[in-house]
Amino acid sequence: MKHQEASLRVVSASPAPTAADPAEAPPVVDILSAEKVFANGMRGLAPIDLTIRQGEFVSLIGPSGCGKSTLLKLVANLHQPSDGRIAWWRGDFRRVGEAGRRLAFVFQDPTLMPWARVDANVRLPLDLAGVPRAGAAPRVAAALEQVGLGRHGRHYPRQLSGGMRMRVSIARALVTEPNLLLMDEPFGALDEFTRNKLDDDLVQLSWERQLTTVFVTHSIYEAVFLSTRVIVMAANPGRVFHEFAIDEPMPRGDAFRGSARFAELCRGLSAVLTEASIASQRRD
Amino acid sequence: MRPSIKKPLMGQEWFVRFASPALVGVLLLAVWQAACRMNEVPVYLFPAPTDIMATLAREWPALIGALGSTLAVTLKAFALAVLFGTGLAFLFVQSRFIEFSLFPYAILLQVTPIAAVAPLIIILVKDTSTALTVCAAVIAVFPIISNTTLGLKSVDPGLLSFFRMNKAGRLQTLWRLRIPSALPFFLAGLRISCGLSLIGAVVAEFVAGTGGRSAGLAYEILQSSFQLDIPRMFAALFLITVTGIGLFLLMAGLSRLLLGHWHESAMESES
């Protein structure tokens, strides 16, 4: 184990974190020795310490069972940690939702209401917060415009393609103007072409809005393309195995995707992931 | 849609949906008519369709009155079943404690044959029409309870998380999520229950066997059988069937109206 970690440092030596200012940005999420033991006694997550700073795009990647989704749900307050705690903007969850501290979650599936039109689906978080219809309408229109669905507000979800439904789901997250965006493998079910397009748009969006994003993915290419920092996790028990920074300037596009540097970063991440999956089996 | 290519008759929507079942009906009636006439079956044994129609026309005033009475019992029972059924379903999903303590007794309603309880209800409830309504409601209520309960629980867990994350209240979750999710199940319950209301109304009247002011179609059938007036029995039977089909179509129409734009069960086939 020790030997492996030593060798990994060598692997990650090339994309070493060099950007100085992200480390100075104020923390958005502090994960403080948070661990998760499930009701059946399974250890989902060993105690994890992790700080996510303002403006970061952090990807969580790792073999299945490494607890990346669980970690994301802890950050979303959908699950509570068994031990340790999580701080949002240096406070507890009650203050999340105030101006400048809004959180939005995008699920693996679009999870739209099939009985409601696209605009009503996007309006849902505003409706739940008691925002009047008249005030909500322009915000809904703007959010739909932002994801390129400005003309589809009156459609029903079933009339849209899988990629378009995912866009609706993202619009529903954006309509509350979140500061922290949590995404759980949002494009996993899409074909590669659609996925690349959505990745491009997401990069643009999070850069324009200075979003802080935590993104769970299975795709090495996606993680490298989107992230300012990639966190590789291992299973049995779920833990942070390794992390490295991707210090390519934002916004990124096809030029980065086609570059030799991108290929090199992907190769590096792939090697770390292989190590992580070997380490995941050993503890059994 | 490719309007330039002429589809064969069998592939056309209107033919499959309306013309082909109508054709089968006409064919069956023709065979029935021919068989009765060719074998010279006496009317008092097995009447031909034309004999039944003649009886229906002749006995119309009495039969339509009976139909009105049966229909009134059916609709009242149906309304009662919907009211109590949905009420109980909402109660059941409030807590597991309530559900587990009450659900076995709801099943009791389902498994007890109505013909066995009807005499008791008829003795206990003074007014005959009310007694019939109660009997019919008792057998019509279960599909609504069980379907609506299932529906209220069949909520997309992702959407439920989304509601929770947005700090939605209990009422918001009920109104915006649980009720729309339950609607397809509830409407399926309605389709079963409306037929059961009619069956309940007729069966209860058979058991009650009373005439007088509120004589329904079951009473007409009983009377006709005492008098060996077979064509009249058929005529009354015909009216019950038509009523049942009418109620079913009404519920199917309601389903289409409420679900047509989003739920698979009520959508037009797109092929």
mmCIF file with all atom_site columns, N, CA and C in Angstrom, chain B residues 133-197:
data_model
loop_
_atom_site.group_PDB
_atom_site.id
_atom_site.type_symbol
_atom_site.label_atom_id
_atom_site.label_alt_id
_atom_site.label_comp_id
_atom_site.label_asym_id
_atom_site.label_entity_id
_atom_site.label_seq_id
_atom_site.pdbx_PDB_ins_code
_atom_site.Cartn_x
_atom_site.Cartn_y
_atom_site.Cartn_z
_atom_site.occupancy
_atom_site.B_iso_or_equiv
_atom_site.pdbx_formal_charge
_atom_site.auth_seq_id
_atom_site.auth_comp_id
_atom_site.auth_asym_id
_atom_site.auth_atom_id
_atom_site.pdbx_PDB_model_num
ATOM 1   N N  . THR B 1 133 ? -77.813 0.863  -2.087  1.00 0.00 ? 133 THR B N  1
ATOM 2   C CA . THR B 1 133 ? -76.652 1.732  -2.332  1.00 0.00 ? 133 THR B CA 1
ATOM 3   C C  . THR B 1 133 ? -75.472 1.309  -1.465  1.00 0.00 ? 133 THR B C  1
ATOM 4   N N  . VAL B 1 134 ? -75.760 1.019  -0.195  1.00 0.00 ? 134 VAL B N  1
ATOM 5   C CA . VAL B 1 134 ? -74.677 0.609  0.708   1.00 0.00 ? 134 VAL B CA 1
ATOM 6   C C  . VAL B 1 134 ? -74.046 -0.690 0.224   1.00 0.00 ? 134 VAL B C  1
ATOM 7   N N  . CYS B 1 135 ? -74.896 -1.671 -0.165  1.00 0.00 ? 135 CYS B N  1
ATOM 8   C CA . CYS B 1 135 ? -74.364 -2.954 -0.660  1.00 0.00 ? 135 CYS B CA 1
ATOM 9   C C  . CYS B 1 135 ? -73.438 -2.731 -1.845  1.00 0.00 ? 135 CYS B C  1
ATOM 10  N N  . ALA B 1 136 ? -73.905 -1.936 -2.813  1.00 0.00 ? 136 ALA B N  1
ATOM 11  C CA . ALA B 1 136 ? -73.122 -1.716 -4.027  1.00 0.00 ? 136 ALA B CA 1
ATOM 12  C C  . ALA B 1 136 ? -71.816 -0.976 -3.701  1.00 0.00 ? 136 ALA B C  1
ATOM 13  N N  . ALA B 1 137 ? -71.908 -0.026 -2.780  1.00 0.00 ? 137 ALA B N  1
ATOM 14  C CA . ALA B 1 137 ? -70.710 0.741  -2.418  1.00 0.00 ? 137 ALA B CA 1
ATOM 15  C C  . ALA B 1 137 ? -69.682 -0.154 -1.747  1.00 0.00 ? 137 ALA B C  1
ATOM 16  N N  . VAL B 1 138 ? -70.180 -1.118 -0.931  1.00 0.00 ? 138 VAL B N  1
ATOM 17  C CA . VAL B 1 138 ? -69.258 -2.005 -0.219  1.00 0.00 ? 138 VAL B CA 1
ATOM 18  C C  . VAL B 1 138 ? -68.385 -2.789 -1.194  1.00 0.00 ? 138 VAL B C  1
ATOM 19  N N  . ILE B 1 139 ? -68.977 -3.248 -2.310  1.00 0.00 ? 139 ILE B N  1
ATOM 20  C CA . ILE B 1 139 ? -68.106 -4.016 -3.213  1.00 0.00 ? 139 ILE B CA 1
ATOM 21  C C  . ILE B 1 139 ? -67.333 -3.115 -4.175  1.00 0.00 ? 139 ILE B C  1
ATOM 22  N N  . ALA B 1 140 ? -67.782 -1.876 -4.350  1.00 0.00 ? 140 ALA B N  1
ATOM 23  C CA . ALA B 1 140 ? -67.084 -0.997 -5.300  1.00 0.00 ? 140 ALA B CA 1
ATOM 24  C C  . ALA B 1 140 ? -65.910 -0.268 -4.669  1.00 0.00 ? 140 ALA B C  1
ATOM 25  N N  . VAL B 1 141 ? -65.839 -0.263 -3.343  1.00 0.00 ? 141 VAL B N  1
ATOM 26  C CA . VAL B 1 141 ? -64.870 0.619  -2.684  1.00 0.00 ? 141 VAL B CA 1
ATOM 27  C C  . VAL B 1 141 ? -63.436 0.070  -2.711  1.00 0.00 ? 141 VAL B C  1
ATOM 28  N N  . PHE B 1 142 ? -63.311 -1.265 -2.702  1.00 0.00 ? 142 PHE B N  1
ATOM 29  C CA . PHE B 1 142 ? -61.965 -1.817 -2.522  1.00 0.00 ? 142 PHE B CA 1
ATOM 30  C C  . PHE B 1 142 ? -60.965 -1.448 -3.622  1.00 0.00 ? 142 PHE B C  1
ATOM 31  N N  . PRO B 1 143 ? -61.341 -1.579 -4.908  1.00 0.00 ? 143 PRO B N  1
ATOM 32  C CA . PRO B 1 143 ? -60.355 -1.208 -5.939  1.00 0.00 ? 143 PRO B CA 1
ATOM 33  C C  . PRO B 1 143 ? -59.883 0.239  -5.795  1.00 0.00 ? 143 PRO B C  1
ATOM 34  N N  . ILE B 1 144 ? -60.761 1.093  -5.323  1.00 0.00 ? 144 ILE B N  1
ATOM 35  C CA . ILE B 1 144 ? -60.361 2.493  -5.176  1.00 0.00 ? 144 ILE B CA 1
ATOM 36  C C  . ILE B 1 144 ? -59.394 2.647  -4.011  1.00 0.00 ? 144 ILE B C  1
ATOM 37  N N  . ILE B 1 145 ? -59.691 1.975  -2.900  1.00 0.00 ? 145 ILE B N  1
ATOM 38  C CA . ILE B 1 145 ? -58.760 2.040  -1.760  1.00 0.00 ? 145 ILE B CA 1
ATOM 39  C C  . ILE B 1 145 ? -57.392 1.529  -2.184  1.00 0.00 ? 145 ILE B C  1
ATOM 40  N N  . SER B 1 146 ? -57.358 0.321  -2.756  1.00 0.00 ? 146 SER B N  1
ATOM 41  C CA . SER B 1 146 ? -56.058 -0.305 -2.992  1.00 0.00 ? 146 SER B CA 1
ATOM 42  C C  . SER B 1 146 ? -55.298 0.426  -4.100  1.00 0.00 ? 146 SER B C  1
ATOM 43  N N  . ASN B 1 147 ? -55.982 0.816  -5.162  1.00 0.00 ? 147 ASN B N  1
ATOM 44  C CA . ASN B 1 147 ? -55.276 1.519  -6.248  1.00 0.00 ? 147 ASN B CA 1
ATOM 45  C C  . ASN B 1 147 ? -54.776 2.886  -5.810  1.00 0.00 ? 147 ASN B C  1
ATOM 46  N N  . THR B 1 148 ? -55.615 3.624  -5.119  1.00 0.00 ? 148 THR B N  1
ATOM 47  C CA . THR B 1 148 ? -55.202 4.971  -4.723  1.00 0.00 ? 148 THR B CA 1
ATOM 48  C C  . THR B 1 148 ? -54.064 4.909  -3.706  1.00 0.00 ? 148 THR B C  1
ATOM 49  N N  . THR B 1 149 ? -54.128 3.949  -2.791  1.00 0.00 ? 149 THR B N  1
ATOM 50  C CA . THR B 1 149 ? -53.037 3.801  -1.825  1.00 0.00 ? 149 THR B CA 1
ATOM 51  C C  . THR B 1 149 ? -51.733 3.510  -2.549  1.00 0.00 ? 149 THR B C  1
ATOM 52  N N  . LEU B 1 150 ? -51.803 2.548  -3.484  1.00 0.00 ? 150 LEU B N  1
ATOM 53  C CA . LEU B 1 150 ? -50.613 2.201  -4.265  1.00 0.00 ? 150 LEU B CA 1
ATOM 54  C C  . LEU B 1 150 ? -50.099 3.435  -5.008  1.00 0.00 ? 150 LEU B C  1
ATOM 55  N N  . GLY B 1 151 ? -51.038 4.174  -5.598  1.00 0.00 ? 151 GLY B N  1
ATOM 56  C CA . GLY B 1 151 ? -50.647 5.349  -6.381  1.00 0.00 ? 151 GLY B CA 1
ATOM 57  C C  . GLY B 1 151 ? -49.977 6.409  -5.526  1.00 0.00 ? 151 GLY B C  1
ATOM 58  N N  . LEU B 1 152 ? -50.549 6.658  -4.353  1.00 0.00 ? 152 LEU B N  1
ATOM 59  C CA . LEU B 1 152 ? -49.978 7.698  -3.488  1.00 0.00 ? 152 LEU B CA 1
ATOM 60  C C  . LEU B 1 152 ? -48.580 7.325  -3.009  1.00 0.00 ? 152 LEU B C  1
ATOM 61  N N  . LYS B 1 153 ? -48.313 5.999  -3.012  1.00 0.00 ? 153 LYS B N  1
ATOM 62  C CA . LYS B 1 153 ? -46.970 5.569  -2.598  1.00 0.00 ? 153 LYS B CA 1
ATOM 63  C C  . LYS B 1 153 ? -46.013 5.478  -3.771  1.00 0.00 ? 153 LYS B C  1
ATOM 64  N N  . SER B 1 154 ? -46.544 5.409  -4.994  1.00 0.00 ? 154 SER B N  1
ATOM 65  C CA . SER B 1 154 ? -45.673 5.210  -6.157  1.00 0.00 ? 154 SER B CA 1
ATOM 66  C C  . SER B 1 154 ? -45.126 6.540  -6.650  1.00 0.00 ? 154 SER B C  1
ATOM 67  N N  . VAL B 1 155 ? -44.316 7.147  -5.835  1.00 0.00 ? 155 VAL B N  1
ATOM 68  C CA . VAL B 1 155 ? -43.756 8.439  -6.195  1.00 0.00 ? 155 VAL B CA 1
ATOM 69  C C  . VAL B 1 155 ? -42.298 8.231  -6.583  1.00 0.00 ? 155 VAL B C  1
ATOM 70  N N  . ASP B 1 156 ? -41.874 8.863  -7.657  1.00 0.00 ? 156 ASP B N  1
ATOM 71  C CA . ASP B 1 156 ? -40.483 8.813  -8.092  1.00 0.00 ? 156 ASP B CA 1
ATOM 72  C C  . ASP B 1 156 ? -39.576 9.249  -6.933  1.00 0.00 ? 156 ASP B C  1
ATOM 73  N N  . PRO B 1 157 ? -38.704 8.353  -6.428  1.00 0.00 ? 157 PRO B N  1
ATOM 74  C CA . PRO B 1 157 ? -37.887 8.709  -5.262  1.00 0.00 ? 157 PRO B CA 1
ATOM 75  C C  . PRO B 1 157 ? -36.970 9.906  -5.532  1.00 0.00 ? 157 PRO B C  1
ATOM 76  N N  . GLY B 1 158 ? -36.546 10.052 -6.783  1.00 0.00 ? 158 GLY B N  1
ATOM 77  C CA . GLY B 1 158 ? -35.713 11.202 -7.135  1.00 0.00 ? 158 GLY B CA 1
ATOM 78  C C  . GLY B 1 158 ? -36.470 12.503 -6.944  1.00 0.00 ? 158 GLY B C  1
ATOM 79  N N  . LEU B 1 159 ? -37.727 12.515 -7.425  1.00 0.00 ? 159 LEU B N  1
ATOM 80  C CA . LEU B 1 159 ? -38.535 13.724 -7.274  1.00 0.00 ? 159 LEU B CA 1
ATOM 81  C C  . LEU B 1 159 ? -38.813 14.005 -5.802  1.00 0.00 ? 159 LEU B C  1
ATOM 82  N N  . LEU B 1 160 ? -39.016 12.910 -5.044  1.00 0.00 ? 160 LEU B N  1
ATOM 83  C CA . LEU B 1 160 ? -39.263 13.090 -3.616  1.00 0.00 ? 160 LEU B CA 1
ATOM 84  C C  . LEU B 1 160 ? -38.038 13.726 -2.944  1.00 0.00 ? 160 LEU B C  1
ATOM 85  N N  . SER B 1 161 ? -36.845 13.270 -3.327  1.00 0.00 ? 161 SER B N  1
ATOM 86  C CA . SER B 1 161 ? -35.619 13.887 -2.804  1.00 0.00 ? 161 SER B CA 1
ATOM 87  C C  . SER B 1 161 ? -35.559 15.354 -3.202  1.00 0.00 ? 161 SER B C  1
ATOM 88  N N  . PHE B 1 162 ? -35.930 15.624 -4.455  1.00 0.00 ? 162 PHE B N  1
ATOM 89  C CA . PHE B 1 162 ? -35.885 17.003 -4.943  1.00 0.00 ? 162 PHE B CA 1
ATOM 90  C C  . PHE B 1 162 ? -36.798 17.892 -4.103  1.00 0.00 ? 162 PHE B C  1
ATOM 91  N N  . PHE B 1 163 ? -37.991 17.380 -3.820  1.00 0.00 ? 163 PHE B N  1
ATOM 92  C CA . PHE B 1 163 ? -38.926 18.149 -2.987  1.00 0.00 ? 163 PHE B CA 1
ATOM 93  C C  . PHE B 1 163 ? -38.348 18.381 -1.596  1.00 0.00 ? 163 PHE B C  1
ATOM 94  N N  . ARG B 1 164 ? -37.750 17.319 -1.051  1.00 0.00 ? 164 ARG B N  1
ATOM 95  C CA . ARG B 1 164 ? -37.214 17.442 0.300   1.00 0.00 ? 164 ARG B CA 1
ATOM 96  C C  . ARG B 1 164 ? -36.066 18.444 0.326   1.00 0.00 ? 164 ARG B C  1
ATOM 97  N N  . MET B 1 165 ? -35.226 18.378 -0.719  1.00 0.00 ? 165 MET B N  1
ATOM 98  C CA . MET B 1 165 ? -34.078 19.266 -0.779  1.00 0.00 ? 165 MET B CA 1
ATOM 99  C C  . MET B 1 165 ? -34.510 20.730 -0.876  1.00 0.00 ? 165 MET B C  1
ATOM 100 N N  . ASN B 1 166 ? -35.658 20.945 -1.536  1.00 0.00 ? 166 ASN B N  1
ATOM 101 C CA . ASN B 1 166 ? -36.157 22.311 -1.664  1.00 0.00 ? 166 ASN B CA 1
ATOM 102 C C  . ASN B 1 166 ? -37.050 22.708 -0.498  1.00 0.00 ? 166 ASN B C  1
ATOM 103 N N  . LYS B 1 167 ? -36.969 21.910 0.568   1.00 0.00 ? 167 LYS B N  1
ATOM 104 C CA . LYS B 1 167 ? -37.686 22.217 1.800   1.00 0.00 ? 167 LYS B CA 1
ATOM 105 C C  . LYS B 1 167 ? -39.189 22.363 1.577   1.00 0.00 ? 167 LYS B C  1
ATOM 106 N N  . ALA B 1 168 ? -39.751 21.450 0.752   1.00 0.00 ? 168 ALA B N  1
ATOM 107 C CA . ALA B 1 168 ? -41.187 21.471 0.488   1.00 0.00 ? 168 ALA B CA 1
ATOM 108 C C  . ALA B 1 168 ? -41.948 20.973 1.707   1.00 0.00 ? 168 ALA B C  1
ATOM 109 N N  . GLY B 1 169 ? -43.102 21.591 1.971   1.00 0.00 ? 169 GLY B N  1
ATOM 110 C CA . GLY B 1 169 ? -43.938 21.166 3.091   1.00 0.00 ? 169 GLY B CA 1
ATOM 111 C C  . GLY B 1 169 ? -44.736 19.923 2.736   1.00 0.00 ? 169 GLY B C  1
ATOM 112 N N  . ARG B 1 170 ? -45.412 19.362 3.733   1.00 0.00 ? 170 ARG B N  1
ATOM 113 C CA . ARG B 1 170 ? -46.211 18.159 3.546   1.00 0.00 ? 170 ARG B CA 1
ATOM 114 C C  . ARG B 1 170 ? -47.322 18.380 2.530   1.00 0.00 ? 170 ARG B C  1
ATOM 115 N N  . LEU B 1 171 ? -47.987 19.532 2.640   1.00 0.00 ? 171 LEU B N  1
ATOM 116 C CA . LEU B 1 171 ? -49.099 19.821 1.740   1.00 0.00 ? 171 LEU B CA 1
ATOM 117 C C  . LEU B 1 171 ? -48.617 20.040 0.311   1.00 0.00 ? 171 LEU B C  1
ATOM 118 N N  . GLN B 1 172 ? -47.494 20.739 0.177   1.00 0.00 ? 172 GLN B N  1
ATOM 119 C CA . GLN B 1 172 ? -46.923 20.958 -1.150  1.00 0.00 ? 172 GLN B CA 1
ATOM 120 C C  . GLN B 1 172 ? -46.589 19.634 -1.807  1.00 0.00 ? 172 GLN B C  1
ATOM 121 N N  . THR B 1 173 ? -45.964 18.731 -1.023  1.00 0.00 ? 173 THR B N  1
ATOM 122 C CA . THR B 1 173 ? -45.588 17.432 -1.564  1.00 0.00 ? 173 THR B CA 1
ATOM 123 C C  . THR B 1 173 ? -46.830 16.640 -1.956  1.00 0.00 ? 173 THR B C  1
ATOM 124 N N  . LEU B 1 174 ? -47.865 16.738 -1.130  1.00 0.00 ? 174 LEU B N  1
ATOM 125 C CA . LEU B 1 174 ? -49.104 16.015 -1.432  1.00 0.00 ? 174 LEU B CA 1
ATOM 126 C C  . LEU B 1 174 ? -49.727 16.540 -2.720  1.00 0.00 ? 174 LEU B C  1
ATOM 127 N N  . TRP B 1 175 ? -49.863 17.841 -2.808  1.00 0.00 ? 175 TRP B N  1
ATOM 128 C CA . TRP B 1 175 ? -50.604 18.452 -3.902  1.00 0.00 ? 175 TRP B CA 1
ATOM 129 C C  . TRP B 1 175 ? -49.833 18.418 -5.218  1.00 0.00 ? 175 TRP B C  1
ATOM 130 N N  . ARG B 1 176 ? -48.522 18.690 -5.132  1.00 0.00 ? 176 ARG B N  1
ATOM 131 C CA . ARG B 1 176 ? -47.754 18.820 -6.363  1.00 0.00 ? 176 ARG B CA 1
ATOM 132 C C  . ARG B 1 176 ? -47.113 17.524 -6.809  1.00 0.00 ? 176 ARG B C  1
ATOM 133 N N  . LEU B 1 177 ? -46.988 16.561 -5.886  1.00 0.00 ? 177 LEU B N  1
ATOM 134 C CA . LEU B 1 177 ? -46.276 15.337 -6.245  1.00 0.00 ? 177 LEU B CA 1
ATOM 135 C C  . LEU B 1 177 ? -47.124 14.082 -6.056  1.00 0.00 ? 177 LEU B C  1
ATOM 136 N N  . ARG B 1 178 ? -47.662 13.884 -4.856  1.00 0.00 ? 178 ARG B N  1
ATOM 137 C CA . ARG B 1 178 ? -48.332 12.613 -4.598  1.00 0.00 ? 178 ARG B CA 1
ATOM 138 C C  . ARG B 1 178 ? -49.633 12.467 -5.374  1.00 0.00 ? 178 ARG B C  1
ATOM 139 N N  . ILE B 1 179 ? -50.432 13.523 -5.409  1.00 0.00 ? 179 ILE B N  1
ATOM 140 C CA . ILE B 1 179 ? -51.718 13.411 -6.097  1.00 0.00 ? 179 ILE B CA 1
ATOM 141 C C  . ILE B 1 179 ? -51.542 13.218 -7.608  1.00 0.00 ? 179 ILE B C  1
ATOM 142 N N  . PRO B 1 180 ? -50.706 14.022 -8.282  1.00 0.00 ? 180 PRO B N  1
ATOM 143 C CA . PRO B 1 180 ? -50.512 13.735 -9.715  1.00 0.00 ? 180 PRO B CA 1
ATOM 144 C C  . PRO B 1 180 ? -49.915 12.353 -9.975  1.00 0.00 ? 180 PRO B C  1
ATOM 145 N N  . SER B 1 181 ? -49.000 11.901 -9.113  1.00 0.00 ? 181 SER B N  1
ATOM 146 C CA . SER B 1 181 ? -48.418 10.566 -9.308  1.00 0.00 ? 181 SER B CA 1
ATOM 147 C C  . SER B 1 181 ? -49.471 9.486  -9.147  1.00 0.00 ? 181 SER B C  1
ATOM 148 N N  . ALA B 1 182 ? -50.443 9.724  -8.256  1.00 0.00 ? 182 ALA B N  1
ATOM 149 C CA . ALA B 1 182 ? -51.451 8.706  -7.957  1.00 0.00 ? 182 ALA B CA 1
ATOM 150 C C  . ALA B 1 182 ? -52.560 8.671  -9.003  1.00 0.00 ? 182 ALA B C  1
ATOM 151 N N  . LEU B 1 183 ? -52.673 9.734  -9.787  1.00 0.00 ? 183 LEU B N  1
ATOM 152 C CA . LEU B 1 183 ? -53.819 9.877  -10.691 1.00 0.00 ? 183 LEU B CA 1
ATOM 153 C C  . LEU B 1 183 ? -54.023 8.684  -11.635 1.00 0.00 ? 183 LEU B C  1
ATOM 154 N N  . PRO B 1 184 ? -52.985 8.185  -12.322 1.00 0.00 ? 184 PRO B N  1
ATOM 155 C CA . PRO B 1 184 ? -53.216 7.046  -13.214 1.00 0.00 ? 184 PRO B CA 1
ATOM 156 C C  . PRO B 1 184 ? -53.757 5.830  -12.463 1.00 0.00 ? 184 PRO B C  1
ATOM 157 N N  . PHE B 1 185 ? -53.251 5.588  -11.254 1.00 0.00 ? 185 PHE B N  1
ATOM 158 C CA . PHE B 1 185 ? -53.700 4.444  -10.462 1.00 0.00 ? 185 PHE B CA 1
ATOM 159 C C  . PHE B 1 185 ? -55.153 4.645  -10.020 1.00 0.00 ? 185 PHE B C  1
ATOM 160 N N  . PHE B 1 186 ? -55.447 5.857  -9.578  1.00 0.00 ? 186 PHE B N  1
ATOM 161 C CA . PHE B 1 186 ? -56.796 6.184  -9.135  1.00 0.00 ? 186 PHE B CA 1
ATOM 162 C C  . PHE B 1 186 ? -57.799 5.979  -10.272 1.00 0.00 ? 186 PHE B C  1
ATOM 163 N N  . LEU B 1 187 ? -57.430 6.438  -11.470 1.00 0.00 ? 187 LEU B N  1
ATOM 164 C CA . LEU B 1 187 ? -58.352 6.312  -12.601 1.00 0.00 ? 187 LEU B CA 1
ATOM 165 C C  . LEU B 1 187 ? -58.542 4.856  -13.015 1.00 0.00 ? 187 LEU B C  1
ATOM 166 N N  . ALA B 1 188 ? -57.486 4.051  -12.892 1.00 0.00 ? 188 ALA B N  1
ATOM 167 C CA . ALA B 1 188 ? -57.636 2.618  -13.156 1.00 0.00 ? 188 ALA B CA 1
ATOM 168 C C  . ALA B 1 188 ? -58.600 2.017  -12.140 1.00 0.00 ? 188 ALA B C  1
ATOM 169 N N  . GLY B 1 189 ? -58.509 2.475  -10.895 1.00 0.00 ? 189 GLY B N  1
ATOM 170 C CA . GLY B 1 189 ? -59.436 2.041  -9.851  1.00 0.00 ? 189 GLY B CA 1
ATOM 171 C C  . GLY B 1 189 ? -60.869 2.423  -10.190 1.00 0.00 ? 189 GLY B C  1
ATOM 172 N N  . LEU B 1 190 ? -61.052 3.632  -10.712 1.00 0.00 ? 190 LEU B N  1
ATOM 173 C CA . LEU B 1 190 ? -62.394 4.100  -11.093 1.00 0.00 ? 190 LEU B CA 1
ATOM 174 C C  . LEU B 1 190 ? -63.009 3.195  -12.161 1.00 0.00 ? 190 LEU B C  1
ATOM 175 N N  . ARG B 1 191 ? -62.188 2.796  -13.138 1.00 0.00 ? 191 ARG B N  1
ATOM 176 C CA . ARG B 1 191 ? -62.704 1.967  -14.229 1.00 0.00 ? 191 ARG B CA 1
ATOM 177 C C  . ARG B 1 191 ? -63.225 0.634  -13.711 1.00 0.00 ? 191 ARG B C  1
ATOM 178 N N  . ILE B 1 192 ? -62.509 0.054  -12.738 1.00 0.00 ? 192 ILE B N  1
ATOM 179 C CA . ILE B 1 192 ? -62.966 -1.219 -12.171 1.00 0.00 ? 192 ILE B CA 1
ATOM 180 C C  . ILE B 1 192 ? -64.191 -0.971 -11.302 1.00 0.00 ? 192 ILE B C  1
ATOM 181 N N  . SER B 1 193 ? -64.116 0.085  -10.528 1.00 0.00 ? 193 SER B N  1
ATOM 182 C CA . SER B 1 193 ? -65.131 0.342  -9.515  1.00 0.00 ? 193 SER B CA 1
ATOM 183 C C  . SER B 1 193 ? -66.486 0.705  -10.118 1.00 0.00 ? 193 SER B C  1
ATOM 184 N N  . CYS B 1 194 ? -66.506 1.395  -11.252 1.00 0.00 ? 194 CYS B N  1
ATOM 185 C CA . CYS B 1 194 ? -67.808 1.778  -11.812 1.00 0.00 ? 194 CYS B CA 1
ATOM 186 C C  . CYS B 1 194 ? -68.575 0.543  -12.258 1.00 0.00 ? 194 CYS B C  1
ATOM 187 N N  . GLY B 1 195 ? -67.852 -0.440 -12.828 1.00 0.00 ? 195 GLY B N  1
ATOM 188 C CA . GLY B 1 195 ? -68.504 -1.696 -13.200 1.00 0.00 ? 195 GLY B CA 1
ATOM 189 C C  . GLY B 1 195 ? -69.013 -2.440 -11.980 1.00 0.00 ? 195 GLY B C  1
ATOM 190 N N  . LEU B 1 196 ? -68.188 -2.439 -10.911 1.00 0.00 ? 196 LEU B N  1
ATOM 191 C CA . LEU B 1 196 ? -68.586 -3.137 -9.693  1.00 0.00 ? 196 LEU B CA 1
ATOM 192 C C  . LEU B 1 196 ? -69.810 -2.484 -9.044  1.00 0.00 ? 196 LEU B C  1
ATOM 193 N N  . SER B 1 197 ? -69.921 -1.166 -9.159  1.00 0.00 ? 197 SER B N  1
ATOM 194 C CA . SER B 1 197 ? -71.087 -0.477 -8.587  1.00 0.00 ? 197 SER B CA 1
ATOM 195 C C  . SER B 1 197 ? -72.367 -0.991 -9.232  1.00 0.00 ? 197 SER B C  1
#
